[in-house]
XYZ file of C-alpha atoms in Angstrom:
376
model
C 0.000 0.000 0.000
C 2.883 2.379 0.690
C 4.112 1.965 -2.891
C 0.608 2.837 -4.156
C 0.459 6.063 -2.156
C 2.157 8.270 -4.828
C -0.366 7.058 -7.412
C -3.287 7.826 -5.095
C -1.958 11.316 -4.371
C -1.433 11.894 -8.099
C -5.043 10.878 -8.743
C -6.335 13.330 -6.164
C -4.134 16.120 -7.556
C -5.323 15.487 -11.126
C -8.933 15.354 -9.926
C -8.541 18.745 -8.287
C -6.941 20.096 -11.471
C -9.797 18.798 -13.614
C -12.512 20.229 -11.397
C -10.728 23.573 -11.081
C -10.156 23.800 -14.821
C -13.801 22.961 -15.545
C -14.950 25.575 -13.077
C -12.773 28.303 -14.605
C -13.052 27.472 -18.322
C -15.500 29.800 -20.106
C -16.794 27.114 -22.508
C -17.187 24.355 -19.896
C -20.556 23.194 -18.564
C -21.565 23.335 -14.909
C -20.143 20.629 -12.657
C -22.664 18.306 -11.075
C -22.450 15.499 -8.517
C -22.127 12.909 -11.285
C -19.039 14.677 -12.596
C -17.446 14.687 -9.144
C -18.193 10.952 -8.875
C -16.502 10.408 -12.258
C -13.417 12.290 -11.066
C -13.310 10.235 -7.835
C -13.573 7.027 -9.872
C -10.597 8.211 -11.927
C -8.584 8.929 -8.758
C -9.416 5.487 -7.317
C -8.354 3.799 -10.560
C -5.067 5.697 -10.543
C -4.415 4.492 -6.987
C -4.417 0.847 -8.146
C -2.882 1.272 -11.588
C 0.494 -0.145 -10.498
C -1.053 -3.462 -9.509
C -3.948 -3.535 -12.030
C -2.883 -1.480 -15.052
C -5.458 -2.865 -17.513
C -8.384 -2.282 -15.154
C -7.150 1.210 -14.384
C -6.770 1.932 -18.097
C -10.389 1.040 -18.795
C -11.796 2.992 -15.845
C -9.686 6.115 -16.387
C -10.277 6.221 -20.165
C -14.035 5.805 -19.773
C -14.200 8.328 -16.919
C -12.227 11.001 -18.766
C -14.227 10.548 -21.958
C -17.433 10.874 -19.933
C -16.130 13.997 -18.204
C -15.072 15.527 -21.516
C -18.442 14.775 -23.097
C -20.429 16.155 -20.135
C -18.301 19.106 -19.073
C -15.943 19.698 -22.011
C -12.928 20.068 -19.706
C -10.447 20.375 -22.574
C -7.035 18.779 -22.933
C -6.692 18.454 -19.147
C -8.928 15.365 -19.389
C -6.065 13.641 -21.222
C -3.602 13.996 -18.345
C -4.847 11.041 -16.206
C -5.098 8.859 -19.328
C -1.518 9.722 -20.288
C -0.287 8.731 -16.837
C -2.069 5.362 -16.877
C -0.916 4.683 -20.458
C 2.677 5.229 -19.324
C 2.264 2.899 -16.330
C 0.573 0.220 -18.456
C 3.366 0.307 -21.056
C 5.946 0.186 -18.242
C 4.195 -2.866 -16.770
C 4.278 -4.628 -20.153
C 0.647 -4.067 -21.213
C 1.523 -2.517 -24.549
C -1.597 -3.587 -26.446
C -3.923 -2.261 -23.760
C -2.009 1.034 -23.613
C -2.186 1.466 -27.405
C -5.900 0.585 -27.507
C -6.712 3.042 -24.701
C -4.769 5.769 -26.503
C -6.662 5.211 -29.746
C -10.052 5.039 -28.014
C -9.491 8.228 -26.030
C -8.134 10.159 -29.016
C -11.029 8.993 -31.197
C -13.631 9.919 -28.596
C -11.964 13.249 -27.853
C -11.848 14.149 -31.567
C -15.435 13.029 -32.157
C -16.670 15.159 -29.233
C -14.741 18.225 -30.489
C -16.096 17.862 -34.021
C -19.678 17.319 -32.886
C -19.850 20.435 -30.749
C -17.629 22.700 -32.850
C -19.477 25.849 -33.985
C -19.774 26.564 -37.678
C -17.520 29.601 -37.506
C -14.743 27.741 -35.685
C -11.902 26.751 -38.046
C -11.175 23.033 -38.219
C -7.453 23.786 -38.076
C -7.673 24.336 -34.318
C -9.277 20.933 -33.796
C -6.652 19.230 -35.949
C -3.815 20.973 -34.156
C -5.134 20.040 -30.703
C -5.693 16.454 -31.774
C -2.177 16.267 -33.261
C -0.775 17.637 -30.010
C -2.601 14.967 -28.005
C -1.454 12.302 -30.460
C 2.167 13.321 -29.875
C 1.658 13.202 -26.119
C 0.175 9.704 -26.274
C 2.939 8.419 -28.546
C 5.512 9.859 -26.130
C 3.772 8.235 -23.142
C 3.763 4.823 -24.819
C 7.403 5.122 -25.882
C 8.495 6.373 -22.451
C 6.774 3.427 -20.787
C 8.493 0.948 -23.109
C 11.885 2.593 -22.536
C 11.398 2.491 -18.763
C 10.469 -1.196 -18.933
C 13.479 -2.034 -21.085
C 15.775 -0.105 -18.748
C 14.420 -1.967 -15.741
C 14.921 -5.275 -17.540
C 18.461 -4.219 -18.432
C 19.266 -3.333 -14.817
C 17.850 -6.661 -13.624
C 19.942 -8.456 -16.225
C 23.077 -6.584 -15.134
C 22.379 -7.463 -11.518
C 21.812 -11.096 -12.441
C 25.069 -11.137 -14.370
C 26.887 -9.701 -11.366
C 25.422 -12.400 -9.123
C 26.330 -15.044 -11.680
C 29.870 -13.673 -11.974
C 30.247 -13.757 -8.195
C 28.993 -17.333 -8.070
C 31.282 -18.335 -10.938
C 34.258 -16.714 -9.193
C 33.532 -18.656 -6.016
C 33.180 -21.889 -7.993
C 36.469 -21.162 -9.742
C 38.205 -20.575 -6.418
C 36.769 -23.796 -5.006
C 37.853 -25.707 -8.095
C 41.383 -24.349 -7.873
C 41.486 -25.183 -4.180
C 40.365 -28.714 -5.004
C 43.063 -29.042 -7.652
C 45.675 -27.834 -5.154
C 44.447 -30.360 -2.590
C 44.791 -33.143 -5.129
C 48.312 -32.003 -5.999
C 49.296 -31.997 -2.322
C 47.748 -35.429 -1.898
C 49.754 -36.814 -4.814
C 52.977 -35.274 -3.513
C 52.429 -36.668 -0.037
C 51.625 -40.052 -1.457
C 54.767 -40.110 -3.586
C 57.105 -38.843 -0.864
C 55.849 -40.543 2.295
C 53.745 -43.582 1.607
C 56.504 -45.644 0.026
C 59.032 -44.999 2.791
C 56.570 -45.708 5.608
C 55.378 -48.850 3.829
C 58.957 -50.092 3.569
C 59.516 -49.449 7.296
C 56.331 -51.311 8.187
C 57.141 -54.263 5.951
C 60.721 -54.526 7.225
C 59.579 -54.347 10.831
C 56.960 -57.011 10.166
C 59.542 -59.277 8.549
C 61.874 -58.821 11.517
C 59.103 -59.691 13.975
C 58.128 -62.721 11.912
C 61.724 -64.010 11.689
C 62.260 -63.528 15.409
C 59.181 -65.556 16.261
C 60.091 -68.162 13.669
C 63.398 -68.726 15.489
C 61.605 -69.007 18.811
C 62.656 -65.573 20.043
C 60.405 -62.868 21.434
C 60.649 -59.675 19.336
C 62.008 -56.689 21.184
C 59.644 -54.029 22.445
C 61.340 -51.454 20.245
C 60.735 -53.531 17.129
C 57.094 -54.033 18.027
C 56.752 -50.309 18.674
C 58.227 -49.560 15.241
C 55.776 -51.955 13.635
C 52.806 -50.470 15.490
C 53.865 -46.863 14.934
C 54.435 -47.390 11.227
C 51.031 -49.036 10.898
C 49.383 -46.147 12.714
C 51.299 -43.666 10.551
C 50.085 -45.417 7.424
C 46.488 -45.297 8.613
C 46.676 -41.620 9.522
C 48.454 -40.752 6.279
C 45.799 -42.581 4.292
C 43.086 -40.714 6.192
C 44.863 -37.415 5.561
C 45.126 -38.137 1.848
C 41.420 -38.971 1.761
C 40.708 -35.636 3.429
C 42.812 -33.795 0.857
C 40.911 -35.524 -1.919
C 37.531 -34.542 -0.462
C 35.994 -31.094 0.071
C 35.439 -31.691 3.794
C 38.009 -31.768 6.564
C 38.396 -34.094 9.502
C 40.951 -36.839 10.138
C 39.010 -38.933 12.640
C 41.430 -38.465 15.564
C 40.679 -36.913 18.901
C 41.264 -37.133 22.636
C 39.398 -40.431 22.686
C 42.550 -41.994 21.181
C 45.024 -40.516 23.662
C 45.280 -43.844 25.504
C 46.243 -45.500 22.222
C 48.871 -42.842 21.662
C 50.241 -43.305 25.181
C 50.425 -47.058 24.703
C 52.468 -46.711 21.532
C 54.806 -44.285 23.286
C 55.285 -46.758 26.141
C 56.099 -49.445 23.615
C 58.799 -47.130 22.238
C 60.427 -47.047 25.688
C 58.995 -43.865 27.224
C 56.808 -44.359 30.328
C 53.638 -42.303 30.013
C 50.881 -41.587 32.497
C 47.494 -40.152 31.468
C 45.382 -38.051 33.832
C 41.921 -36.677 33.056
C 40.186 -34.151 35.298
C 36.778 -32.552 34.955
C 33.765 -34.006 33.193
C 34.613 -35.327 29.688
C 32.103 -34.140 27.083
C 31.578 -33.746 23.374
C 34.032 -31.240 21.915
C 34.012 -29.327 18.616
C 35.695 -31.539 16.033
C 38.476 -29.051 15.240
C 39.304 -28.570 18.940
C 39.286 -32.322 19.576
C 41.641 -32.985 16.656
C 43.962 -30.078 17.484
C 44.276 -31.206 21.127
C 45.182 -34.729 19.996
C 47.797 -33.396 17.590
C 49.365 -31.275 20.331
C 49.682 -34.328 22.581
C 51.034 -36.404 19.702
C 53.689 -33.852 18.751
C 54.691 -33.287 22.386
C 55.175 -37.029 22.943
C 57.199 -37.239 19.732
C 59.475 -34.488 21.036
C 59.843 -36.324 24.363
C 60.887 -39.500 22.577
C 63.351 -37.650 20.338
C 64.885 -35.013 22.587
C 64.249 -35.689 26.273
C 66.573 -38.687 26.664
C 65.717 -41.125 29.465
C 62.539 -39.567 30.779
C 58.963 -40.184 31.804
C 56.030 -38.205 30.440
C 52.690 -37.188 31.859
C 49.595 -36.245 29.866
C 47.006 -34.148 31.630
C 43.622 -33.434 30.040
C 41.460 -30.941 31.927
C 37.829 -30.269 31.021
C 36.490 -26.926 32.258
C 33.062 -25.360 31.574
C 34.393 -22.895 29.001
C 37.763 -24.313 27.939
C 39.856 -27.387 27.412
C 43.456 -27.669 28.596
C 45.930 -30.350 27.559
C 49.470 -30.490 28.871
C 52.394 -32.843 28.346
C 55.323 -32.657 30.749
C 58.500 -34.705 31.050
C 61.471 -34.889 33.399
C 64.069 -35.132 30.689
C 67.248 -33.218 29.924
C 65.802 -29.753 29.248
C 66.708 -27.059 31.775
C 65.643 -23.404 32.237
C 69.021 -22.031 31.152
C 69.164 -24.079 27.994
C 68.114 -22.319 24.776
C 65.424 -24.129 22.803
C 64.992 -23.317 19.142
C 61.371 -23.832 18.037
C 61.177 -26.396 15.261
C 58.508 -27.229 12.731
C 56.606 -29.280 15.307
C 56.329 -26.473 17.858
C 55.388 -23.951 15.168
C 52.719 -26.312 13.856
C 51.325 -26.775 17.358
C 51.188 -23.041 17.922
C 49.435 -22.449 14.602
C 46.830 -25.097 15.397
C 46.105 -23.687 18.842
C 46.097 -19.971 18.008
C 44.051 -20.630 14.879
C 41.250 -21.845 17.167
C 41.538 -18.869 19.502
C 43.587 -20.700 22.138
C 46.988 -20.221 23.744
C 50.080 -22.427 23.778
C 53.019 -22.366 26.167
C 56.038 -24.553 25.471
C 59.103 -24.058 27.660
C 61.589 -25.798 29.943
C 60.419 -26.475 33.478
C 62.037 -24.860 36.521
C 63.503 -28.105 37.864
C 64.133 -30.165 34.735
C 62.319 -31.372 31.703
C 59.955 -29.670 29.288
C 56.285 -28.695 29.435
C 53.748 -28.068 26.691
C 50.400 -26.591 27.725
C 47.578 -25.720 25.310
C 44.262 -24.105 26.201
C 41.277 -24.053 23.830
C 37.980 -22.160 24.180
C 35.026 -24.499 23.767
C 32.039 -22.359 24.772
C 31.583 -20.757 21.352
C 32.857 -20.693 17.772
C 36.589 -20.214 17.556
């Protein structure tokens, strides 16, 4: 209704103009109640011409012809018809707009000829009719131009939306191609070597048992770790080949990780405090990777040492820490490697904090805190 308000106000303004012109024109007849009703009908039709252009065309054309026949209001009776013709052409009702123009011009000319006095030159009638004809042609053309311009703007907007969608699809496709390239490179560089390690370890275990000897714990740990590495690498490659992320690891597999580390010769103790609960997948995976990398560093750099994993569930955050009593000391400079940088990127990327430093007495401590009460 708010969009129809300008049309309603225009109808009232034109009605006032018509009545005022009829009252002031010297050759116009007296205005009666029927004429006022005709003008009100025209104003009401103009108020709905945006939604019902054909209906408005018929009502306004008939009303203005009736007013011109009864009152002889002059060319001002054409103004409402011109407005509705423009709106109808703009709304795509070209045939109705053309027909209304022809009907009104024919009726207007017929009324002028029928009441023209004998001494009045016909040139004036022809000139006024030609003027009205030009106005009606302009109204029809203007309506068509406005419609075509609106269609053009809609088409431009649609093309912009389509270009944006195409650009996003192109970016996604390039990202997918890059993921596939990374997957192929990882497969070529890592899978073969890890497979060889696993096969050789399996052969060694088999030969030891064949000779009645118990395989060493280190050899069994190598076999188990290589198998786990193969499984995780295969999962990672599957992730790179798919549009969704997720490697299927989390804190639920920390006990597994601790058991493999024990088999490699590093005693590990796992402590869980708080109430375990469902965690966001990215937080769960990142916490597991922090523990995994910290235990790897203990096995590689701490020397003879024991490790402790502590998982703490709090209402708004998750904290995981891995400490050892190895060879690190507060005065010893530690250069962050790829593993520590990767841990820090994982944690800070989720809005958490990471502290990795030598302990005051001896050993090394890694402590990561993740927010879990909202999106990272």
